[in-house]
PDB file of C-alpha atoms and ligand atoms in Angstrom:
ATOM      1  CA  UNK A1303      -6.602   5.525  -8.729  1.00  0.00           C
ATOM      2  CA  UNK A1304      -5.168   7.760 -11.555  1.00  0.00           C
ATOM      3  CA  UNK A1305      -1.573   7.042 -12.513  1.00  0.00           C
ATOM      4  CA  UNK A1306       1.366   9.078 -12.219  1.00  0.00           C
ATOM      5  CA  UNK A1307       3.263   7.517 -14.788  1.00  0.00           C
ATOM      6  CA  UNK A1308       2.799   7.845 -18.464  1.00  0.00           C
ATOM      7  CA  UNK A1309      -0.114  10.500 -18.140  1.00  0.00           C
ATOM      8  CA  UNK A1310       1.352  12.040 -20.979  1.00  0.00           C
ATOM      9  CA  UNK A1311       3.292  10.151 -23.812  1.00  0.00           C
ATOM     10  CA  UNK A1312       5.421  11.373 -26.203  1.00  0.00           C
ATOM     11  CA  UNK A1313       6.411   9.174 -29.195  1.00  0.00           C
ATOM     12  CA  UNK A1314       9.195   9.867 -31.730  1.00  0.00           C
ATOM     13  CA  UNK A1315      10.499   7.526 -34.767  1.00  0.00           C
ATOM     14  CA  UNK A1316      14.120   8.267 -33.840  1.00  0.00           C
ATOM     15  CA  UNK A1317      15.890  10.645 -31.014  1.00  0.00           C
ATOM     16  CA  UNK A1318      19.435  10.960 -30.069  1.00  0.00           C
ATOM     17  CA  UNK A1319      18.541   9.516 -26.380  1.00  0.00           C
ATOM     18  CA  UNK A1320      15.240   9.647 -24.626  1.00  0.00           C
ATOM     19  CA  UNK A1321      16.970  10.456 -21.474  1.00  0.00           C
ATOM     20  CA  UNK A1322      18.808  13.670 -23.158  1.00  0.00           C
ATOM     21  CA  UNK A1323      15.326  14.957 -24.452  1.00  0.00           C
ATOM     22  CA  UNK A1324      13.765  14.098 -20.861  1.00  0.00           C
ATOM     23  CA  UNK A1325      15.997  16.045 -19.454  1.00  0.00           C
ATOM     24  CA  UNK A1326      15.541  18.757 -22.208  1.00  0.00           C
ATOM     25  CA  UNK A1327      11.829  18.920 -21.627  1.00  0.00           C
ATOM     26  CA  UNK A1328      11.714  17.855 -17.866  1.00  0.00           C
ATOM     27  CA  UNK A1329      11.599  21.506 -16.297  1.00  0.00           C
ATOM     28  CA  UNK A1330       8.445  22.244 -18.190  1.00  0.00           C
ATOM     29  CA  UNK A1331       7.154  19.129 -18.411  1.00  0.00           C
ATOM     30  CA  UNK A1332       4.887  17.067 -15.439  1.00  0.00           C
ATOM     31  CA  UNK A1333       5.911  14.190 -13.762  1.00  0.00           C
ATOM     32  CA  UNK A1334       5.284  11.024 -15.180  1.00  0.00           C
ATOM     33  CA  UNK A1335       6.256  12.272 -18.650  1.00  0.00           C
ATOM     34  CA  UNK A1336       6.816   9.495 -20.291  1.00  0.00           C
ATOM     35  CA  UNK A1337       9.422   9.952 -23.874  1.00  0.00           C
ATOM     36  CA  UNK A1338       9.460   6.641 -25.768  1.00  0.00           C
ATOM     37  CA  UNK A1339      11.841   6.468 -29.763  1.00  0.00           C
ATOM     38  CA  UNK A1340      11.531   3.653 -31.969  1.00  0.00           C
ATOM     39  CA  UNK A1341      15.453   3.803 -31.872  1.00  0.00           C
ATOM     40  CA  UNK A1342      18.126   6.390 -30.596  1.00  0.00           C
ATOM     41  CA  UNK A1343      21.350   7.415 -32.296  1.00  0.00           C
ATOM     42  CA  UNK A1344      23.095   8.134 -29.438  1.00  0.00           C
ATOM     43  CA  UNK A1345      21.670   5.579 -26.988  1.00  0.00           C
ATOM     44  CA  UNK A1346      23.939   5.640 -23.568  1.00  0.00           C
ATOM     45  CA  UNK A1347      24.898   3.050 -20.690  1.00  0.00           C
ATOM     46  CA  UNK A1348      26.437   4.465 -17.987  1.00  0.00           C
ATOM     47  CA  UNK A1349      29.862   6.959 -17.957  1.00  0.00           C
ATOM     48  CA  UNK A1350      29.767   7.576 -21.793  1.00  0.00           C
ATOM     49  CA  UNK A1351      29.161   3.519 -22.403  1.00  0.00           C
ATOM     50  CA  UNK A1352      26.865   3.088 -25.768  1.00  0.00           C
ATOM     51  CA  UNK A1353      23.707   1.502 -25.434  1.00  0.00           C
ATOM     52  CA  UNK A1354      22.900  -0.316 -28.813  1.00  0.00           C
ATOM     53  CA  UNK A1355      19.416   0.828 -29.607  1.00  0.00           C
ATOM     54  CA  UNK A1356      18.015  -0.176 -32.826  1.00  0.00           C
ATOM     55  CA  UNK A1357      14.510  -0.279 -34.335  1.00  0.00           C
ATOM     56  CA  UNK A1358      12.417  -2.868 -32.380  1.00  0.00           C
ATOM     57  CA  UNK A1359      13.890  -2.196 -28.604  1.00  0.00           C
ATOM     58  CA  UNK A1360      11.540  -0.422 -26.038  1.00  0.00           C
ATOM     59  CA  UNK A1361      13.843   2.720 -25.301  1.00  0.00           C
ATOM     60  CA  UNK A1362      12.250   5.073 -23.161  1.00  0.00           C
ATOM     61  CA  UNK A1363      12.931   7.827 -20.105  1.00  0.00           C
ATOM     62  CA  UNK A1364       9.815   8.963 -17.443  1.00  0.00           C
ATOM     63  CA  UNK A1365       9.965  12.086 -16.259  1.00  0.00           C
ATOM     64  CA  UNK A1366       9.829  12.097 -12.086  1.00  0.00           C
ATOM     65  CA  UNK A1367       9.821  14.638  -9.747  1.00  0.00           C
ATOM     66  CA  UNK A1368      10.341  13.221  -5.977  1.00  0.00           C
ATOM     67  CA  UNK A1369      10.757  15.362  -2.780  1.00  0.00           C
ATOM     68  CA  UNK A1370      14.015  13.104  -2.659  1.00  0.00           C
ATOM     69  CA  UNK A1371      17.367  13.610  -2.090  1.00  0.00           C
ATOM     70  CA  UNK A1372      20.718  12.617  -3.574  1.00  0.00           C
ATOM     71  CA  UNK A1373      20.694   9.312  -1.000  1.00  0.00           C
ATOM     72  CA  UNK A1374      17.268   8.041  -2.725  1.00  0.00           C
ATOM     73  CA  UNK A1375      18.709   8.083  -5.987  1.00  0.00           C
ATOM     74  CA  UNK A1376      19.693   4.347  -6.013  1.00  0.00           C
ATOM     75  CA  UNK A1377      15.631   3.144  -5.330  1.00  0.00           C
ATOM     76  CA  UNK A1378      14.805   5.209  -8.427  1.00  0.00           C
ATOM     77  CA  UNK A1379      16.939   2.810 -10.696  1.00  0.00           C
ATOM     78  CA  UNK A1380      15.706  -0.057  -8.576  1.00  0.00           C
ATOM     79  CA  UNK A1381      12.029   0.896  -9.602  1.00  0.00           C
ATOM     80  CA  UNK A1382      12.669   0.572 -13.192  1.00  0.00           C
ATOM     81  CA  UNK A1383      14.255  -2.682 -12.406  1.00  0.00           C
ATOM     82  CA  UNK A1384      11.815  -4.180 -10.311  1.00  0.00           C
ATOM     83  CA  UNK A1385       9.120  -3.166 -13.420  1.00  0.00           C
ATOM     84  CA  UNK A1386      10.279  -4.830 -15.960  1.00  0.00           C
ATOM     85  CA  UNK A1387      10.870  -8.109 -13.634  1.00  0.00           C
ATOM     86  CA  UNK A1388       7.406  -8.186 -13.448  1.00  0.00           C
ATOM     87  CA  UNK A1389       6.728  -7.326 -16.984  1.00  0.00           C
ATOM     88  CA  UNK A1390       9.216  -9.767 -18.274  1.00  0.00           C
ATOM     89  CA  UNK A1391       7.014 -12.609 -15.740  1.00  0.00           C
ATOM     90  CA  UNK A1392       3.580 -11.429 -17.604  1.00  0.00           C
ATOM     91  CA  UNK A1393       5.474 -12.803 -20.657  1.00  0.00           C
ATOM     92  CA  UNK A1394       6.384 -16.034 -19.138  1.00  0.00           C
ATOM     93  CA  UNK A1395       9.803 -14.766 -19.098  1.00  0.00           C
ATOM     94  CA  UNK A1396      12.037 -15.472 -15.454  1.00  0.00           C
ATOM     95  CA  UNK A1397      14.501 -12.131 -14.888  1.00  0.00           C
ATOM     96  CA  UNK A1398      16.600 -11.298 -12.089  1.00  0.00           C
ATOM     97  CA  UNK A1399      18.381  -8.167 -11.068  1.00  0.00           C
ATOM     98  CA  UNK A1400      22.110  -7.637 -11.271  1.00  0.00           C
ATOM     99  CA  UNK A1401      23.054  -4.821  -8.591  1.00  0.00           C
ATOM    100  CA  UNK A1402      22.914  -2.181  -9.494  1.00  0.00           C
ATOM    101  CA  UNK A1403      21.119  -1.146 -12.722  1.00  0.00           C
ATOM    102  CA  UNK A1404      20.650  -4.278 -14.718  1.00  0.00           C
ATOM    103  CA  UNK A1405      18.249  -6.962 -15.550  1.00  0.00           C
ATOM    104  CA  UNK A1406      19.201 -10.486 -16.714  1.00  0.00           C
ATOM    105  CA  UNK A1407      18.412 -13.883 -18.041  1.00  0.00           C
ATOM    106  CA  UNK A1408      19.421 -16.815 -18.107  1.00  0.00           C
ATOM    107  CA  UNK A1409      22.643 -15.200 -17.688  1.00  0.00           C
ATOM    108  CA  UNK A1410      22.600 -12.666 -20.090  1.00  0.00           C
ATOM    109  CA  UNK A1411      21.569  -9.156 -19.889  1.00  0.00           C
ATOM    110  CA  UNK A1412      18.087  -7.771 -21.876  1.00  0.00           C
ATOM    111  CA  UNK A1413      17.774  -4.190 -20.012  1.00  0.00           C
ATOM    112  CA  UNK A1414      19.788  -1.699 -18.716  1.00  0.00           C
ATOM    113  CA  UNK A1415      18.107   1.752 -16.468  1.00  0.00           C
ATOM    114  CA  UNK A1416      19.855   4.624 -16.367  1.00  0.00           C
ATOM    115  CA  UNK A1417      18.968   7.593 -14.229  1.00  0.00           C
ATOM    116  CA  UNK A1418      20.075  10.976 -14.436  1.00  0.00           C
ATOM    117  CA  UNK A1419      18.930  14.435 -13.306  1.00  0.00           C
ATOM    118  CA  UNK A1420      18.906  17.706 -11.513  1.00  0.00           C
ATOM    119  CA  UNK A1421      18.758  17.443  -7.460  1.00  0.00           C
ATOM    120  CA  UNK A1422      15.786  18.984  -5.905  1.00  0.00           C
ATOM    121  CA  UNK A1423      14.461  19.180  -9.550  1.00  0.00           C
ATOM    122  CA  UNK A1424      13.901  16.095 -11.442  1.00  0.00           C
ATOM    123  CA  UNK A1425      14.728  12.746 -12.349  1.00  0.00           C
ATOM    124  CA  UNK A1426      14.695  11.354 -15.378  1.00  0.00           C
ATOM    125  CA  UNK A1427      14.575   7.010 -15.190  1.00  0.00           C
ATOM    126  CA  UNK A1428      16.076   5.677 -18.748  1.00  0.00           C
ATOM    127  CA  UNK A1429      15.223   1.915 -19.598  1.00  0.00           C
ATOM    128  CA  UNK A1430      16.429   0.115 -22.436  1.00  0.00           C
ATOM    129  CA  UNK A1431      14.271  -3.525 -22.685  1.00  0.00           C
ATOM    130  CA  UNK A1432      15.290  -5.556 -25.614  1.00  0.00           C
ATOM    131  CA  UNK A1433      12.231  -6.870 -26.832  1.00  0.00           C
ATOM    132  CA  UNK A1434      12.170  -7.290 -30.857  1.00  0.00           C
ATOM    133  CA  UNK A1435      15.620  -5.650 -31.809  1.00  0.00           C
ATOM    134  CA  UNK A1436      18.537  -7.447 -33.718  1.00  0.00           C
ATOM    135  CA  UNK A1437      21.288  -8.006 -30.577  1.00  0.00           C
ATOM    136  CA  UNK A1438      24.622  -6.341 -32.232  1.00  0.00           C
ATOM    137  CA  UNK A1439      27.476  -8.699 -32.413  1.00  0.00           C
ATOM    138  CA  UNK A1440      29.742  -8.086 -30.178  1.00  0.00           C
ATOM    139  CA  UNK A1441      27.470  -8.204 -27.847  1.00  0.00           C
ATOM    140  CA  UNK A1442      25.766 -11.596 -28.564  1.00  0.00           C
ATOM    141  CA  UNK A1443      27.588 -13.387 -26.091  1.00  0.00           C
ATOM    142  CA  UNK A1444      26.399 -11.248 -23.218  1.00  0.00           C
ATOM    143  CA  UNK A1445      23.189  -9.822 -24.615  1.00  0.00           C
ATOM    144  CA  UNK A1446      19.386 -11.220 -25.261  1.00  0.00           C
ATOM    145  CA  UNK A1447      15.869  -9.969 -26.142  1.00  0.00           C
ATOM    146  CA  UNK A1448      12.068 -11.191 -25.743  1.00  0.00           C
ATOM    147  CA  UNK A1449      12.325 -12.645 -29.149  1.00  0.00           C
ATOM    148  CA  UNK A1450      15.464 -14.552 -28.909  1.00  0.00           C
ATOM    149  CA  UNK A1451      14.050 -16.330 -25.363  1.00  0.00           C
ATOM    150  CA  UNK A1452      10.211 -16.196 -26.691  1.00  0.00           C
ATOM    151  CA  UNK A1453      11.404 -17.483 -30.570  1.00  0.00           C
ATOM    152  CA  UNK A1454       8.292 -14.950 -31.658  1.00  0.00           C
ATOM    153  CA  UNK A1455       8.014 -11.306 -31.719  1.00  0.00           C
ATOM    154  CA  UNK A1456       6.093  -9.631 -28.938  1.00  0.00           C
ATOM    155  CA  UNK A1457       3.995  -6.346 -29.203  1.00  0.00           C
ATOM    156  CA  UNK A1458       5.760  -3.349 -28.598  1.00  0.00           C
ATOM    157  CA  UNK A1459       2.846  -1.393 -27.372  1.00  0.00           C
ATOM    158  CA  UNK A1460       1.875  -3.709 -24.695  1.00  0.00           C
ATOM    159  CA  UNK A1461       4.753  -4.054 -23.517  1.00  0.00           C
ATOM    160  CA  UNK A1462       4.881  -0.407 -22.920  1.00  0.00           C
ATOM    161  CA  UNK A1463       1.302  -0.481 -21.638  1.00  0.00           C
ATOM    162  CA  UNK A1464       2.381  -3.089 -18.889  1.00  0.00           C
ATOM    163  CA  UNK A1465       5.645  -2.225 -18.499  1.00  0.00           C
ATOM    164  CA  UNK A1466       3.996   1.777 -17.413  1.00  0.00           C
ATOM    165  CA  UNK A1467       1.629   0.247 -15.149  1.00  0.00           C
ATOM    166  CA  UNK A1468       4.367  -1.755 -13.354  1.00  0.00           C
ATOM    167  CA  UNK A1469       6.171   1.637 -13.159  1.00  0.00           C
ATOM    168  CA  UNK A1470       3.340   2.927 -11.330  1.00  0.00           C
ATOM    169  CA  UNK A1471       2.731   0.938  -9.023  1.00  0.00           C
ATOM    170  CA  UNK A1472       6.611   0.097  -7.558  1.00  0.00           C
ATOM    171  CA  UNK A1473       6.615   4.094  -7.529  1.00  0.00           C
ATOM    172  CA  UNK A1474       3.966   4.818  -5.662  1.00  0.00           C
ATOM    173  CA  UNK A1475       5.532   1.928  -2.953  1.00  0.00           C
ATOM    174  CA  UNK A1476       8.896   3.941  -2.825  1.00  0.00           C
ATOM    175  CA  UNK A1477       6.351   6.993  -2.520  1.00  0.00           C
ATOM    176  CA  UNK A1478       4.915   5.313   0.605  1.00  0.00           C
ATOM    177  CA  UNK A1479       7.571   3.540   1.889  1.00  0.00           C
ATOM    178  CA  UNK A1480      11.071   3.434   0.224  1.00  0.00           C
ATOM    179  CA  UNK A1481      12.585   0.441   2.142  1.00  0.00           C
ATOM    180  CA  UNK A1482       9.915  -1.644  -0.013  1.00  0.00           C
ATOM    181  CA  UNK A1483      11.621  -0.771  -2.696  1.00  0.00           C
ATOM    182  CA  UNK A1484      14.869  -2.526  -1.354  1.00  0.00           C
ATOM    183  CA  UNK A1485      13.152  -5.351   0.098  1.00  0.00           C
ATOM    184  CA  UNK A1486      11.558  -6.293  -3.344  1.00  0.00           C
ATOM    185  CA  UNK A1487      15.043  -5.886  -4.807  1.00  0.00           C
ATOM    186  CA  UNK A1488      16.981  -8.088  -2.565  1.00  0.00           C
ATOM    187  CA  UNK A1489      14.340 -10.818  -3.461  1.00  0.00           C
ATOM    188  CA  UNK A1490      15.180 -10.853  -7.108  1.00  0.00           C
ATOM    189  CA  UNK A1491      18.868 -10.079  -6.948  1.00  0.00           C
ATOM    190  CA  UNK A1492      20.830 -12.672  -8.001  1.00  0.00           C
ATOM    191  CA  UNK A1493      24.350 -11.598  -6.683  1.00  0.00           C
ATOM    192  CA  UNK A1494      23.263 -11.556  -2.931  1.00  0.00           C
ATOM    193  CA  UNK A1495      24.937 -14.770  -1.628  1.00  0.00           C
ATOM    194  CA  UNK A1496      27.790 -15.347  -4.611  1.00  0.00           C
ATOM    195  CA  UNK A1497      31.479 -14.576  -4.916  1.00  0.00           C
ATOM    196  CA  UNK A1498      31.451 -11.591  -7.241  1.00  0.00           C
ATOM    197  CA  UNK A1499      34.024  -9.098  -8.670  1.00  0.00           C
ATOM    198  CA  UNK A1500      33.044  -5.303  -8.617  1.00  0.00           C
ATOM    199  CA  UNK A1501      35.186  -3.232 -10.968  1.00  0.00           C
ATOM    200  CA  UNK A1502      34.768   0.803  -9.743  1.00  0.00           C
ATOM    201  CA  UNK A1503      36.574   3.398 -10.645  1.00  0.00           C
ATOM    202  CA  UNK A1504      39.936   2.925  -8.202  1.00  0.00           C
ATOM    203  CA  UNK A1505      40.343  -0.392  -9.466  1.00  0.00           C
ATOM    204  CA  UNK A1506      38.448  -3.960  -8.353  1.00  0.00           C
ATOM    205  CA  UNK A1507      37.430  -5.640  -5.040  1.00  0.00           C
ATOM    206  CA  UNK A1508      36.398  -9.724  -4.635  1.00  0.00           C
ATOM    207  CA  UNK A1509      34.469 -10.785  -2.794  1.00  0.00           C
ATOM    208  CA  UNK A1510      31.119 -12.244  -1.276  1.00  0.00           C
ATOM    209  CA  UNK A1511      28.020 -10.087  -1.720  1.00  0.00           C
ATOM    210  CA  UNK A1512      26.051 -10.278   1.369  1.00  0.00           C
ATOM    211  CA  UNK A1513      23.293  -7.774   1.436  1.00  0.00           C
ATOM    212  CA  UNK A1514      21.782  -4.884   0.067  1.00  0.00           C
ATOM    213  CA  UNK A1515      21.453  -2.177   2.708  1.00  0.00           C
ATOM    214  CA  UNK A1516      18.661   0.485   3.617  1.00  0.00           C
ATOM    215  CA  UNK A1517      20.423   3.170   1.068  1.00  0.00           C
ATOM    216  CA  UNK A1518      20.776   0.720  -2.084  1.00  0.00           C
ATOM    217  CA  UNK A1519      24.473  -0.234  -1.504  1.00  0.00           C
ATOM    218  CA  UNK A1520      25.643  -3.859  -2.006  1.00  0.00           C
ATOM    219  CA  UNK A1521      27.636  -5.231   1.009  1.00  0.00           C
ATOM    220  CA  UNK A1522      30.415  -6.810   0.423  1.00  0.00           C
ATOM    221  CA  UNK A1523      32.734  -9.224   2.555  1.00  0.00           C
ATOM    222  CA  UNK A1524      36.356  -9.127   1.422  1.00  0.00           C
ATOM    223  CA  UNK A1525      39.249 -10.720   3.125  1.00  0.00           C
ATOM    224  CA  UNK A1526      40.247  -7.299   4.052  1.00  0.00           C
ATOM    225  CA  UNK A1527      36.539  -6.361   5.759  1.00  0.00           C
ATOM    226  CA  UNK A1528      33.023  -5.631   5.117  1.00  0.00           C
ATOM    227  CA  UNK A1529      32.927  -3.171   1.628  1.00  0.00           C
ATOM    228  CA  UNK A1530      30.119  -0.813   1.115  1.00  0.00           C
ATOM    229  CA  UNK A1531      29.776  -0.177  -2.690  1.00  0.00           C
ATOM    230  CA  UNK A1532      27.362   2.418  -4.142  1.00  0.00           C
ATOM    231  CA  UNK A1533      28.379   1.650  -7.712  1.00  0.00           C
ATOM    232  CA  UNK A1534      30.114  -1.079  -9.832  1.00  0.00           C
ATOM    233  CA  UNK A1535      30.084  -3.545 -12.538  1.00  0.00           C
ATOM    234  CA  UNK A1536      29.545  -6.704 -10.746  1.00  0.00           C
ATOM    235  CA  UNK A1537      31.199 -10.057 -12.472  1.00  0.00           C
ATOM    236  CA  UNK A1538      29.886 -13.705 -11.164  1.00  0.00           C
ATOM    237  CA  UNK A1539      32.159 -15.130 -13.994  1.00  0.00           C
ATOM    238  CA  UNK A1540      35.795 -13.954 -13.486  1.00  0.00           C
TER     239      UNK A1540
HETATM  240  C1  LIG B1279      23.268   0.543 -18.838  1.00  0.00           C
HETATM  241  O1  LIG B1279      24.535   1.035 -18.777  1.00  0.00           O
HETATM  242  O2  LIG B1279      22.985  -0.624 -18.812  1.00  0.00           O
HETATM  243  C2  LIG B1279      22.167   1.607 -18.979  1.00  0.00           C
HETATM  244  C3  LIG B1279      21.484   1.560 -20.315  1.00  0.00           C
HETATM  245  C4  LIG B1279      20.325   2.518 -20.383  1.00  0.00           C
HETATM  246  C5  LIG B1279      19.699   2.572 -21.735  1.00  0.00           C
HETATM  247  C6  LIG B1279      18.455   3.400 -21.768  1.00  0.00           C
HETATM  248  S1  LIG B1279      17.612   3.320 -23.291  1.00  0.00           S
HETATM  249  C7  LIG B1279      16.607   4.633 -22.882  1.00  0.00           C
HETATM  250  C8  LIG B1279      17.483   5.647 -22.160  1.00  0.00           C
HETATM  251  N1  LIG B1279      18.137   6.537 -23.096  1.00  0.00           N
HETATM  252  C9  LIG B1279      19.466   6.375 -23.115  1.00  0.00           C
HETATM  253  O3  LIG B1279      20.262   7.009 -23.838  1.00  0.00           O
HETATM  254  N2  LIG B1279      19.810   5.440 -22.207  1.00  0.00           N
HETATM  255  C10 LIG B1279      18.658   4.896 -21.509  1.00  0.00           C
HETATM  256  P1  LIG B1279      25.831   0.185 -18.404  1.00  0.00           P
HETATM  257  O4  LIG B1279      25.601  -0.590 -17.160  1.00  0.00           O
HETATM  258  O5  LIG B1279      26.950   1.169 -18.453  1.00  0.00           O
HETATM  259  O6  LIG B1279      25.937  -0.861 -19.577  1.00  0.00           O
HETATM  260  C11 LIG B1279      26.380  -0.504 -20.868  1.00  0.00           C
HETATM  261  C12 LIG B1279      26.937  -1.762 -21.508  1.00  0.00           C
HETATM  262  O7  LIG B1279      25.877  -2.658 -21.831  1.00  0.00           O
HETATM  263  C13 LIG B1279      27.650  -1.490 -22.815  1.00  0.00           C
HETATM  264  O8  LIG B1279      28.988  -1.148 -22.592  1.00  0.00           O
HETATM  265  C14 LIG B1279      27.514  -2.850 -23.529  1.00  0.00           C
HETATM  266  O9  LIG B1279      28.478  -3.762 -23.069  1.00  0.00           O
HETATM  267  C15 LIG B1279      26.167  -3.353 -23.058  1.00  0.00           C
HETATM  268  N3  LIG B1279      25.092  -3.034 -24.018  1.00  0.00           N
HETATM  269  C16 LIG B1279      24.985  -2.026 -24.904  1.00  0.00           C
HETATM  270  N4  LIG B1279      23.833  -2.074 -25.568  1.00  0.00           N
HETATM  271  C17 LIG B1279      23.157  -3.164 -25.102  1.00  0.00           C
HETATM  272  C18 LIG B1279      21.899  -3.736 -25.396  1.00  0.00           C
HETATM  273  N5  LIG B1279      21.043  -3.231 -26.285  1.00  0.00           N
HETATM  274  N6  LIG B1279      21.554  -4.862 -24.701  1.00  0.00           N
HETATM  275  C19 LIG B1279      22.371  -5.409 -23.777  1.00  0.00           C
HETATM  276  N7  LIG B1279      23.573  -4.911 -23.475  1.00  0.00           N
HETATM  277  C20 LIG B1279      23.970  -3.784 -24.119  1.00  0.00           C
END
């Protein structure tokens, strides 16, 4: 079966953020453009956060072009999620996913997906994996990487090489069948069933996250009702 994703690669030393040049290339380029940088200068999170993205990190942005609409936007970040769960496992590595764009261990957070785009025209899916790359500072306490949980360095290229094929195949499943997509996630996300504090933009809700329903929203039960939340920063700790 030939793959969608990464049937073309483009590789550059340094970029301001592979999801800005995605999106600079994307109405020319085919889907499953893949842009990978060995570090970005202006590496983002979500709303104007800063993603720290020095040499070492796998920082890359695919290039997809779904007959989807606004509503399936949330499965596209859940695909890059559910990837590099299962690339992290190929490296002996256990990750979970923290709703909604996140992937953790052991408590701390080694990737972050970002997606972005132009509806009825393309998507662009951002990951940032820490693999290799020095963890900044002030973000030790809440940050990790392959290395620090391996104690070696890993190669780079295969875990782009894996990491691509995982890609594939989760979306070619949302392809076929999107509610795969949220099944897989609701396996591996390690919210469902705690207390948890959501901070969104009016202000924060507490509560206990129940479910994950068929449009990527986490469920929440508050003393005040049932909560559906379509974005957030979820805390376990608070
Ligand atoms: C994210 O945002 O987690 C999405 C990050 C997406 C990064 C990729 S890299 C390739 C592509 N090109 C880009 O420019 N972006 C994408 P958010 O949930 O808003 O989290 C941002 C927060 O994560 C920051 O405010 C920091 O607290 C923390 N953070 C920053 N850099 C980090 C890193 N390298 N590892 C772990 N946490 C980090």
């Amino acid at each position: 079966m030939e793959h969608i994703i990464g049937i073309r690669i483009i590789n550059l030393d340094e970029v301001d953020s592979t999801n800005e040049y995605a999106k600079r290339i994307a109405p020319s380029s085919p889907e499953g453009t893949v842009v990978v940088a060995g570090k970005q200068t202006l590496g983002k999170g979500r709303r104007g956060r800063k993603w720290a993205s020095p040499e070492g990190g796998l920082w890359m942005s695919v290039v997809l072009k779904p007959e989807v609409d606004a509503a399936d936007m949330p499965k596209i970040v859940f695909i890059g999620a559910l990837a590099v769960v299962d690339t992290l496992q190929e490296f002996g590595i256990r990750a979970g996913i923290k709703w909604p764009n996140d992937v953790w261990v052991d408590g701390r957070k080694i990737c972050g997906i970002l997606t972005e785009g132009k509806l009825g025209k393309f998507v662009v899916l951002g990951i940032g994996l820490n693999v290799n790359n020095e963890i900044p500072e002030e973000l030790k306490e809440m940050a990790t990487s392959m290395k620090l949980i391996l104690g070696r360095e890993v190669d780079l290229g295969r875990v782009l090489k894996i990491l691509l094929g995982n890609l594939d195949r989760w979306y070619r499943s949302f392809l076929k069948d999107g509610s795969s997509v949220i099944s897989a996630v609701k396996e591996r996300c390690f919210v469902l069933g705690r207390r948890v504090r959501v901070v969104e933009d009016g202000g924060e809700l507490i509560g206990q996250a129940v479910d994950i329903d068929e449009s990527g929203a986490l469920i929440l039960e508050t003393s005040k009702g049932s909560v559906r939340l379509f974005y957030g920063d979820v805390s376990l700790r608070f």
